[in-house]
Structure formats: structure tokens, C-alpha cells
Short mmCIF file of C-alpha atoms in Angstrom, two decimals:
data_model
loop_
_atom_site.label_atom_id
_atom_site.label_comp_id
_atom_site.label_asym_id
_atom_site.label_seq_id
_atom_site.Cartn_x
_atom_site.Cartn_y
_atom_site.Cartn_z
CA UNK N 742 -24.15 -18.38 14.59
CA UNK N 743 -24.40 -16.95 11.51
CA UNK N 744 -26.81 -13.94 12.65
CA UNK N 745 -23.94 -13.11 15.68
CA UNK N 746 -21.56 -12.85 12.46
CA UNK N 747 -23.53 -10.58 10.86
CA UNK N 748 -24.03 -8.51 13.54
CA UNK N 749 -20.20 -8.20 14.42
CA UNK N 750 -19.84 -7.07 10.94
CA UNK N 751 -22.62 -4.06 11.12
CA UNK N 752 -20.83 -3.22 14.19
CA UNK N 753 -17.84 -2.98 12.89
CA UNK N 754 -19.26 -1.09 9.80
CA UNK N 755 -21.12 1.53 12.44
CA UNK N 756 -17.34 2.41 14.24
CA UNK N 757 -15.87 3.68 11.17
CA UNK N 758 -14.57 7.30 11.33
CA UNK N 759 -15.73 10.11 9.25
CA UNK N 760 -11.98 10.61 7.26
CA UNK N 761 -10.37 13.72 7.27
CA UNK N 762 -10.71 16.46 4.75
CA UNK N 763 -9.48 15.09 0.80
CA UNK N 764 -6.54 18.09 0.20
CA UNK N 765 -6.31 16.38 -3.44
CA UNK N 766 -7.84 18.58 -6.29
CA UNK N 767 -11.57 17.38 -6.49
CA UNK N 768 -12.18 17.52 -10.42
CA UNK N 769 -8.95 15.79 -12.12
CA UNK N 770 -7.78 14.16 -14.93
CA UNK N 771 -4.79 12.32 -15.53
CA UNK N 772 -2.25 12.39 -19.02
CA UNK N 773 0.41 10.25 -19.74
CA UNK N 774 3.97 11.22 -21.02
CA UNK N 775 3.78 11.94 -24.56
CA UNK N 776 0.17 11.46 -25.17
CA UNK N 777 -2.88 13.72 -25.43
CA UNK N 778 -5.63 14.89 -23.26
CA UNK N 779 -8.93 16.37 -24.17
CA UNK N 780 -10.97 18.38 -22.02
CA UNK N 781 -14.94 19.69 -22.65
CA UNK N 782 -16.61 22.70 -21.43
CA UNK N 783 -20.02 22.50 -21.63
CA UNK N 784 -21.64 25.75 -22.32
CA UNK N 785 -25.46 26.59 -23.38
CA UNK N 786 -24.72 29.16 -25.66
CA UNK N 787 -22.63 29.45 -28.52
CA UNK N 788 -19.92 32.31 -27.83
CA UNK N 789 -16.20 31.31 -28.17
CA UNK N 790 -15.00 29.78 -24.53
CA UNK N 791 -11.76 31.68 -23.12
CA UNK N 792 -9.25 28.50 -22.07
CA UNK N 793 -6.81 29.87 -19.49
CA UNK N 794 -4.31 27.30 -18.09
CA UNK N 795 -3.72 28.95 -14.55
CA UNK N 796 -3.58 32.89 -15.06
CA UNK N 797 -2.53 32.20 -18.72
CA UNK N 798 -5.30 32.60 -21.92
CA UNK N 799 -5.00 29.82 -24.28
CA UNK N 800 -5.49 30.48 -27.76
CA UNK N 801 -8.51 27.76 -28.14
CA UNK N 802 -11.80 29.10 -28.56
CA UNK N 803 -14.12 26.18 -28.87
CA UNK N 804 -15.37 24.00 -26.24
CA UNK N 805 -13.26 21.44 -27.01
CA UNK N 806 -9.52 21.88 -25.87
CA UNK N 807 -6.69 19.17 -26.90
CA UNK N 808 -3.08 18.92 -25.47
CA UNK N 809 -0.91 16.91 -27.33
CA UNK N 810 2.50 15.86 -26.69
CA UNK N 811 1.71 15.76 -22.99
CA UNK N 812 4.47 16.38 -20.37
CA UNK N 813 4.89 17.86 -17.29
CA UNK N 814 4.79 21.59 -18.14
CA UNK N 815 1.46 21.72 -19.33
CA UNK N 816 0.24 19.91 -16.05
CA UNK N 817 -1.98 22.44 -13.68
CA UNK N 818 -5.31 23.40 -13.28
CA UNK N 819 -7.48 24.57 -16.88
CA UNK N 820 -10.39 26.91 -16.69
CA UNK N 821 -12.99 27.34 -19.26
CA UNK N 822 -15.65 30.28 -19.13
CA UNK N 823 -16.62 33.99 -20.62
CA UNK N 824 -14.26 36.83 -19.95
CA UNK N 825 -14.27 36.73 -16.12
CA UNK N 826 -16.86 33.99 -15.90
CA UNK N 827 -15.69 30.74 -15.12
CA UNK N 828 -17.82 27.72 -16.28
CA UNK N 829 -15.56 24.56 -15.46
CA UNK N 830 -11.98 23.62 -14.16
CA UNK N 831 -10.38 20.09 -14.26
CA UNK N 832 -6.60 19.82 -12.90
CA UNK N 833 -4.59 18.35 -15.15
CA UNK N 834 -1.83 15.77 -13.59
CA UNK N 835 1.32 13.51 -15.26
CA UNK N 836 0.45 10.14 -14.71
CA UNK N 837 3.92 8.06 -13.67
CA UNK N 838 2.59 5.15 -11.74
CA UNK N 839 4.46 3.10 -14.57
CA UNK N 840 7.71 4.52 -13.82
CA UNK N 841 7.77 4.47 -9.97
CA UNK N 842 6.85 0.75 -9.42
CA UNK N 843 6.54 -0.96 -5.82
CA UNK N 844 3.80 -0.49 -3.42
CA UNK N 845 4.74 1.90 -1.20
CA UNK N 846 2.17 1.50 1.49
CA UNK N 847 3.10 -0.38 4.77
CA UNK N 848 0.41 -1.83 7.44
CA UNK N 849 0.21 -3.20 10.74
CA UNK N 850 -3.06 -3.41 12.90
CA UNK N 851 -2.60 -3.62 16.50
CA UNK N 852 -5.53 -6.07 16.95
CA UNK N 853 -7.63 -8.16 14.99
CA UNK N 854 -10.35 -6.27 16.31
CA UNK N 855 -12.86 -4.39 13.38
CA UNK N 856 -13.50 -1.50 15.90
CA UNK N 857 -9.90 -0.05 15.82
CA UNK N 858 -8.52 1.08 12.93
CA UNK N 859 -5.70 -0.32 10.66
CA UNK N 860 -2.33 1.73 10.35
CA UNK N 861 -0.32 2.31 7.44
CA UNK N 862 2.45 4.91 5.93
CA UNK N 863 2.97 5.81 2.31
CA UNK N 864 6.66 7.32 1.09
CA UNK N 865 7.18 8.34 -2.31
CA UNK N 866 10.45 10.55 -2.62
CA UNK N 867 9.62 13.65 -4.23
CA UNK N 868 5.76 13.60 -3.41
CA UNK N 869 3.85 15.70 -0.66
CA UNK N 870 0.39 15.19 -0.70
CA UNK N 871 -1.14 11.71 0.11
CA UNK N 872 -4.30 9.73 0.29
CA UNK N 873 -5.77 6.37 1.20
CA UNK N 874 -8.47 4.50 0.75
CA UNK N 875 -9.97 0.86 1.88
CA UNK N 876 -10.92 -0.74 -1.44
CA UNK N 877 -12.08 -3.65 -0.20
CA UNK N 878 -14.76 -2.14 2.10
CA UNK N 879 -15.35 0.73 -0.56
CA UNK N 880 -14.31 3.22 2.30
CA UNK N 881 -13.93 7.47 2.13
CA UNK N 882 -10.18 8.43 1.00
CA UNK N 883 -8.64 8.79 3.88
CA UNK N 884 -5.70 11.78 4.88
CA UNK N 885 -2.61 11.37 7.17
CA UNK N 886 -2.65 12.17 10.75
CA UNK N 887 0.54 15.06 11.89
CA UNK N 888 2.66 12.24 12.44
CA UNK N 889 2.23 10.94 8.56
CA UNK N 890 0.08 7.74 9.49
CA UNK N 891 -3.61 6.93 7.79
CA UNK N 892 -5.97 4.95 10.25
CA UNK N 893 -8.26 2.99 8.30
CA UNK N 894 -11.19 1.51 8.92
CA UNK N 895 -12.03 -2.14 7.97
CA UNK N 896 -15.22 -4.25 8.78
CA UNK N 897 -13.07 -7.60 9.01
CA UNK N 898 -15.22 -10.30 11.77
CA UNK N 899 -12.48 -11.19 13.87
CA UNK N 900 -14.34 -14.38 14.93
CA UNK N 901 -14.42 -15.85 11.18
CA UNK N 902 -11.98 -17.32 8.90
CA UNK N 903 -10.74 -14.14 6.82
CA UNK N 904 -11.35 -15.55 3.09
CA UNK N 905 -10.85 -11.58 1.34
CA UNK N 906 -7.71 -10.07 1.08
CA UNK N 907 -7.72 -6.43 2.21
CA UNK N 908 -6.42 -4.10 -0.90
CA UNK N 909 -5.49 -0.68 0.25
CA UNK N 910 -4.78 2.22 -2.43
CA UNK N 911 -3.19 4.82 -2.07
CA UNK N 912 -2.50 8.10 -4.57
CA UNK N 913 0.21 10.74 -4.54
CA UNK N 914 0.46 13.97 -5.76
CA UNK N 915 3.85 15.94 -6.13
CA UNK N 916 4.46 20.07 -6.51
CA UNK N 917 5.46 19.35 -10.44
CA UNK N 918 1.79 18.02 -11.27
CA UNK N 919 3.02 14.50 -10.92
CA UNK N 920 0.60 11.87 -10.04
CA UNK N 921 1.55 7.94 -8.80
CA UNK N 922 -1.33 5.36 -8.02
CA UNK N 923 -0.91 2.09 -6.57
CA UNK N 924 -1.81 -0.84 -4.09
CA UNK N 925 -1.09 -3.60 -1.14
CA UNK N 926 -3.31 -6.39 -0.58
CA UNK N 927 -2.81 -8.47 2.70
CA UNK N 928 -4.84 -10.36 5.28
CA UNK N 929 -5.28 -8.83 8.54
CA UNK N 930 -3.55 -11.49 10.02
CA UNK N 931 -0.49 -10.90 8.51
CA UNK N 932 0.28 -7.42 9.89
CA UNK N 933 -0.47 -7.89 13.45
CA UNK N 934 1.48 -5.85 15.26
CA UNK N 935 0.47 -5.76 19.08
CA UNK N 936 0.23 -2.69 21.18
CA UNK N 937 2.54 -2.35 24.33
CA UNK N 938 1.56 -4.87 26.47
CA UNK N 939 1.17 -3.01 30.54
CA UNK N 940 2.87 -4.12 33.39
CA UNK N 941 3.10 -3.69 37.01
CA UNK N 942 5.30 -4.54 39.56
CA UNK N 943 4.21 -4.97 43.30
CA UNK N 944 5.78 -6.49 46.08
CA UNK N 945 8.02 -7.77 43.79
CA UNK N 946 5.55 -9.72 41.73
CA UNK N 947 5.01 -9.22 38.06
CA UNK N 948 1.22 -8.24 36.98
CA UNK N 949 0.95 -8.35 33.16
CA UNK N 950 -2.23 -7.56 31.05
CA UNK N 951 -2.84 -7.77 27.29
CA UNK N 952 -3.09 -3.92 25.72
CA UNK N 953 -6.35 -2.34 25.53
CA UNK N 954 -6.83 -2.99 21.92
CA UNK N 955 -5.78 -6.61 21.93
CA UNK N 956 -9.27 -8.77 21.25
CA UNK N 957 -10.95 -10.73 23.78
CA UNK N 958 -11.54 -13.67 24.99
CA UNK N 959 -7.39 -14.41 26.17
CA UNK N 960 -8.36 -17.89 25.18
CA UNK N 961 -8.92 -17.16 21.74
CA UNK N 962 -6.21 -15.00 21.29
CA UNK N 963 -3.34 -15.99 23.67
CA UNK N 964 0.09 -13.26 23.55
CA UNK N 965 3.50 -14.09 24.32
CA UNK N 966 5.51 -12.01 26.13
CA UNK N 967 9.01 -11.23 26.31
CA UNK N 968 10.47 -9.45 29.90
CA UNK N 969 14.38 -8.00 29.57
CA UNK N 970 16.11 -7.07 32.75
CA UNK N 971 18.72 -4.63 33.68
CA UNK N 972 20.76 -5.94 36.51
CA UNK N 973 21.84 -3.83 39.73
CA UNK N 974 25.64 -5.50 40.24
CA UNK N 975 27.00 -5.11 36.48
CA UNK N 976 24.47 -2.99 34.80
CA UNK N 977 23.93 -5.81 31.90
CA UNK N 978 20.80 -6.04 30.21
CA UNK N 979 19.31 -9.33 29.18
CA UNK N 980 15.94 -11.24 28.86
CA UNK N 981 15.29 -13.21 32.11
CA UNK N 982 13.24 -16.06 32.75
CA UNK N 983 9.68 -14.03 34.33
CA UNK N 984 6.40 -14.58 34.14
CA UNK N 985 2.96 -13.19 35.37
CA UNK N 986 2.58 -13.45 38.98
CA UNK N 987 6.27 -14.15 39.58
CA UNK N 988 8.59 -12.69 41.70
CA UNK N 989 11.65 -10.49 40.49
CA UNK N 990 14.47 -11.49 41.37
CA UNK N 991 16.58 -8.99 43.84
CA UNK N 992 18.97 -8.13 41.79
CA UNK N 993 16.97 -6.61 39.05
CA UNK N 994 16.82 -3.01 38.49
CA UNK N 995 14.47 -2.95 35.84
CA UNK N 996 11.75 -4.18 33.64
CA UNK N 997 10.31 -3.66 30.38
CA UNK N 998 7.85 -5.60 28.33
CA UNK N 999 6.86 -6.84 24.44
CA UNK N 1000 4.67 -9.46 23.59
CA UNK N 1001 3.29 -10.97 19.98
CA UNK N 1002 0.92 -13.51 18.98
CA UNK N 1003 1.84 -17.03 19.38
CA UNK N 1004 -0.39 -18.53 16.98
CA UNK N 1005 0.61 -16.05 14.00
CA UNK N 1006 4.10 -15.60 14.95
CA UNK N 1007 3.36 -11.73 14.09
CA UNK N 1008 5.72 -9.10 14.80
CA UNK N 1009 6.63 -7.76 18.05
CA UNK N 1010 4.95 -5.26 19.78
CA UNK N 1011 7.16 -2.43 20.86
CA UNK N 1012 8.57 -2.11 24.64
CA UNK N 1013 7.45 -0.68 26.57
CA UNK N 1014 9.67 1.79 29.03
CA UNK N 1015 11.62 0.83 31.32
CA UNK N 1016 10.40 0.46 34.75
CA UNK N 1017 12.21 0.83 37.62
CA UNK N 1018 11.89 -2.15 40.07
CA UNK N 1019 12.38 -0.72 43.72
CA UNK N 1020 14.86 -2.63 46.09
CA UNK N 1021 12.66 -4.77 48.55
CA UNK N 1022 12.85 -3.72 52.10
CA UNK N 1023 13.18 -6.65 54.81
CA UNK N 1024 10.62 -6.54 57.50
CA UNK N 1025 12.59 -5.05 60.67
CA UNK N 1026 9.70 -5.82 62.64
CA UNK N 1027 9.82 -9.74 61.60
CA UNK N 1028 13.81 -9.43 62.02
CA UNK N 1029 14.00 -8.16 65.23
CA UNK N 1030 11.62 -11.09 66.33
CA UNK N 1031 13.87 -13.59 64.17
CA UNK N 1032 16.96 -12.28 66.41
CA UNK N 1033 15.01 -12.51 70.29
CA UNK N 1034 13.83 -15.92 68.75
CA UNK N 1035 17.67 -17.00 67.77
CA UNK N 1036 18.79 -15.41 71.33
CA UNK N 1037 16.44 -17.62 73.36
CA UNK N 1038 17.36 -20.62 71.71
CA UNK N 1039 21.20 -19.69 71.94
CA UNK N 1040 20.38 -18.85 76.04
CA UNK N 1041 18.81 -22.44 76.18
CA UNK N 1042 21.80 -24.13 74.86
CA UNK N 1043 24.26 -22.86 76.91
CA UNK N 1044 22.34 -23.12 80.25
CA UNK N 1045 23.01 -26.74 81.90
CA UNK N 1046 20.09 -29.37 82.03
CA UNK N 1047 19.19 -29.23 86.20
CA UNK N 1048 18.72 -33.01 87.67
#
């Protein structure tokens, strides 16, 4: 038993995808409000160092520099060299985690599967440039997709009991050389958030299947789903009493799906769309022998019994 565990966990360790390119400055340093920074350049000769914050020549000659009475205007990126030669840079940011407090990072994971990734968002107002990283796992920083989401990898064994709190940090950067840090800490099983569930209908019966990502064996991890119907004669919408392999009933219009986890109680999955359920055709071939059938009997009825 415990060598399958292990092994789940290297698999899950081996599915983890390379992150996207780190935008944040890669030498930094962070002041805070009021206080002093000190920056080195280490040089192997003795000439006086040229300090230039941005295009700007500092009057500092040694190869020690120290900013006191920090604040956000001397925030930016510090150079340190000869003439046009430029030895080192470190970007200097305003460190205001203290003043902006909250989290600011919001999970779900579709699965409690370790080979799909976990989803989160970070908003800070006033910030534009994002990063997160899996702590826990001591994963790559991780940048957002287009659409402003992170996908992080986690090596979680989805057959265990989860003892370890995931901690996801995240950092933010803003145009005025701000910089926020902070965390959220969860277990994976408290931001389960299904995937669509998919559907069918044929012949009028309803064929429902777990989502892709949803872990396996059904057994082990049972859903619960939820079917709403638009009716045809007064257009309400409602949830109706379906299940798999059921049949619709005729008056329905359409169909759409969620479904959650039992067990957990987690949130919702989203619907899925709306399906259109097609009006069911009687068999004319079936009704044309129901109505000879009905005629014959009708014929035998009438005519009198012959001693």
C-alpha cells in the first residue's frame, strides 16, 4: 500500500507544468516606508562607482549606496558601474504588505486529482503584475493565463488522508514601485469545485457522466447532480425530479446540468448550457396498426353471434 502511495505521488510530481515566463524584475529588494535601504556593488578595483537611479547619476561614489527616509519616489531600478559600464542593478520596490491586509488569492480545483492543476485569481486594486507560487510543494512562480487565472500544480495523493495544508503565495507589483506579499492556506478538499458535468439526451432518456477531470473510481468519489427544466406550455424554469437513465418528461423543452460532491458538500459546478430536448415523435407505423387493431375489434362487436 504504501509503495502504490508513493508512486501516485511521483506521478503527480512528473505532470507538473513548466510555469510561464516570471515578468517580475529578477534581482530585487524591498524598503519599507520611512526606513533605509543599502545596496553593494562589488567591484575589483578601486575607482569611484557611478550610482545612477534609472537615467539619473547619483552623487555617491563608493560602493556602498544608502537611501534613507525611504518612500515611493526613490523606488525603481539602481545601477552601479564605470562611465558606461554597468556592473550590477537591483530594483528597488515599497514594501506595503502591512497596509493592504487580506489574502487576496481565491482557489477551487475541479478534481481531487494531482494530475490537473489547481486554479486560483489574485486582485489587488491598483496592481498589474502578478505571480504565484505553490509553497507547500516548493513549486516555480507561476504567471496568469489571458484570462487572469494561475494553474498550479500540486502533488496532493488523492487516495490518502490530506494531513498538509496547501499555502499558496502570491506577490504583486504595481506601476508606482509598490510591492504587496501574502498567502492562503487550504486543503484541497475544501475548494472542490466540479467541472460541468456532460449530458445527453436520447430517445428521451437522460445519459449523464462525471466530467473528464472528476477522479475515478465513481465509488470513491460519488457526484450529485442537479437537472433544471424549461417547460414547453408556460415557459417556467424549475428543477425537476430526473435522473440518469430516465425518461424526460414530454413537456420539457430543455435541460441543463450541475453536480457537486456529496460527501464534501463542495460548491457547485457550473451548468452547463442548455440543451434542447426534441419533441418525441409517435410511431405512425405502430399507430396505424393500433387503429386496424381497434377497427377489427369494433367490426366484431357489432356483428351478431350466428347459432
Amino acid at each position: 500500500m504504501s509503495y502504490t502511495l508513493k508512486l501516485i505521488s511521483l506521478l503527480c510530481l512528473c505532470t507538473m507544468r513548466v510555469p510561464a515566463v516570471d515578468t517580475f524584475p529578477k534581482k530585487f529588494t524591498l524598503g519599507e516606508r520611512r526606513g533605509s535601504v543599502t545596496l553593494n556593488c562589488h567591484t575589483a578595483t578601486e575607482l569611484p562607482v557611478i550610482w545612477k537611479h534609472g537615467n539619473v547619476k547619483r552623487p555617491e561614489n563608493g560602493t556602498k549606496l544608502t537611501l534613507h527616509d525611504f518612500d515611493a519616489d526613490l523606488t525603481g531600478n539602481y545601477t552601479c558601474g564605470y562611465n558606461d559600464e554597468v556592473l550590477h542593478y537591483t530594483y528597488i520596490l515599497l514594501d506595503v504588505s502591512k497596509d493592504i491586509p487580506g489574502s487576496h488569492i481565491t482557489c477551487t480545483s475541479e478534481t481531487f486529482n494531482c494530475s490537473y492543476s489547481i486554479s486560483c485569481r489574485m486582485n489587488i486594486s491598483g496592481f498589474y503584475d502578478f505571480r504565484l507560487r505553490n509553497e507547500r510543494d516548493n513549486n516555480s512562480w507561476v504567471q496568469p493565463s489571458k484570462d487572469g487565472v494561475f494553474y498550479l500544480m500540486h502533488s496532493t495523493n488523492p487516495y490518502a488522508e490530506e494531513k498538509t495544508r496547501l499555502v499558496v503565495v502570491g506577490e504583486a507589483i504595481s506601476s508606482s514601485g509598490y510591492y504587496v506579499r501574502t498567502s492562503h492556506s487550504f486543503y484541497l478538499r475544501d475548494i472542490i469545485k466540479p467541472g460541468c458535468p456532460k449530458f445527453s439526451v436520447a430517445k428521451g432518456v437522460v445519459d449523464l457522466t462525471p466530467p473528464d477531470t472528476w477522479a475515478s473510481p465513481s465509488s470513491y468519489y460519488p457526484l450529485e447532480n442537479e437537472i433544471q427544466c424549461q417547460w414547453r406550455s408556460n415557459g417556467e424554469t424549475n428543477t425537476c425530479n430526473l435522473v440518469n437513465g430516465k425518461h424526460v418528461p414530454e413537456d420539457v423543452s430543455k435541460l441543463r446540468v450541475r453536480c457537486r460532491d456529496p460527501l464534501l458538500l463542495s460548491q457547485w459546478s457550473e451548468w452547463t448550457p442548455w440543451k434542447n430536448v426534441c419533441k418525441r415523435r409517435k410511431n405512425k407505423k405502430r399507430t396505424k396498426q393500433n387503429k386496424a387493431k381497434r377497427k377489427r375489434l369494433s367490426q366484431q362487436e357489432m356483428t351478431p353471434n350466428l347459432i
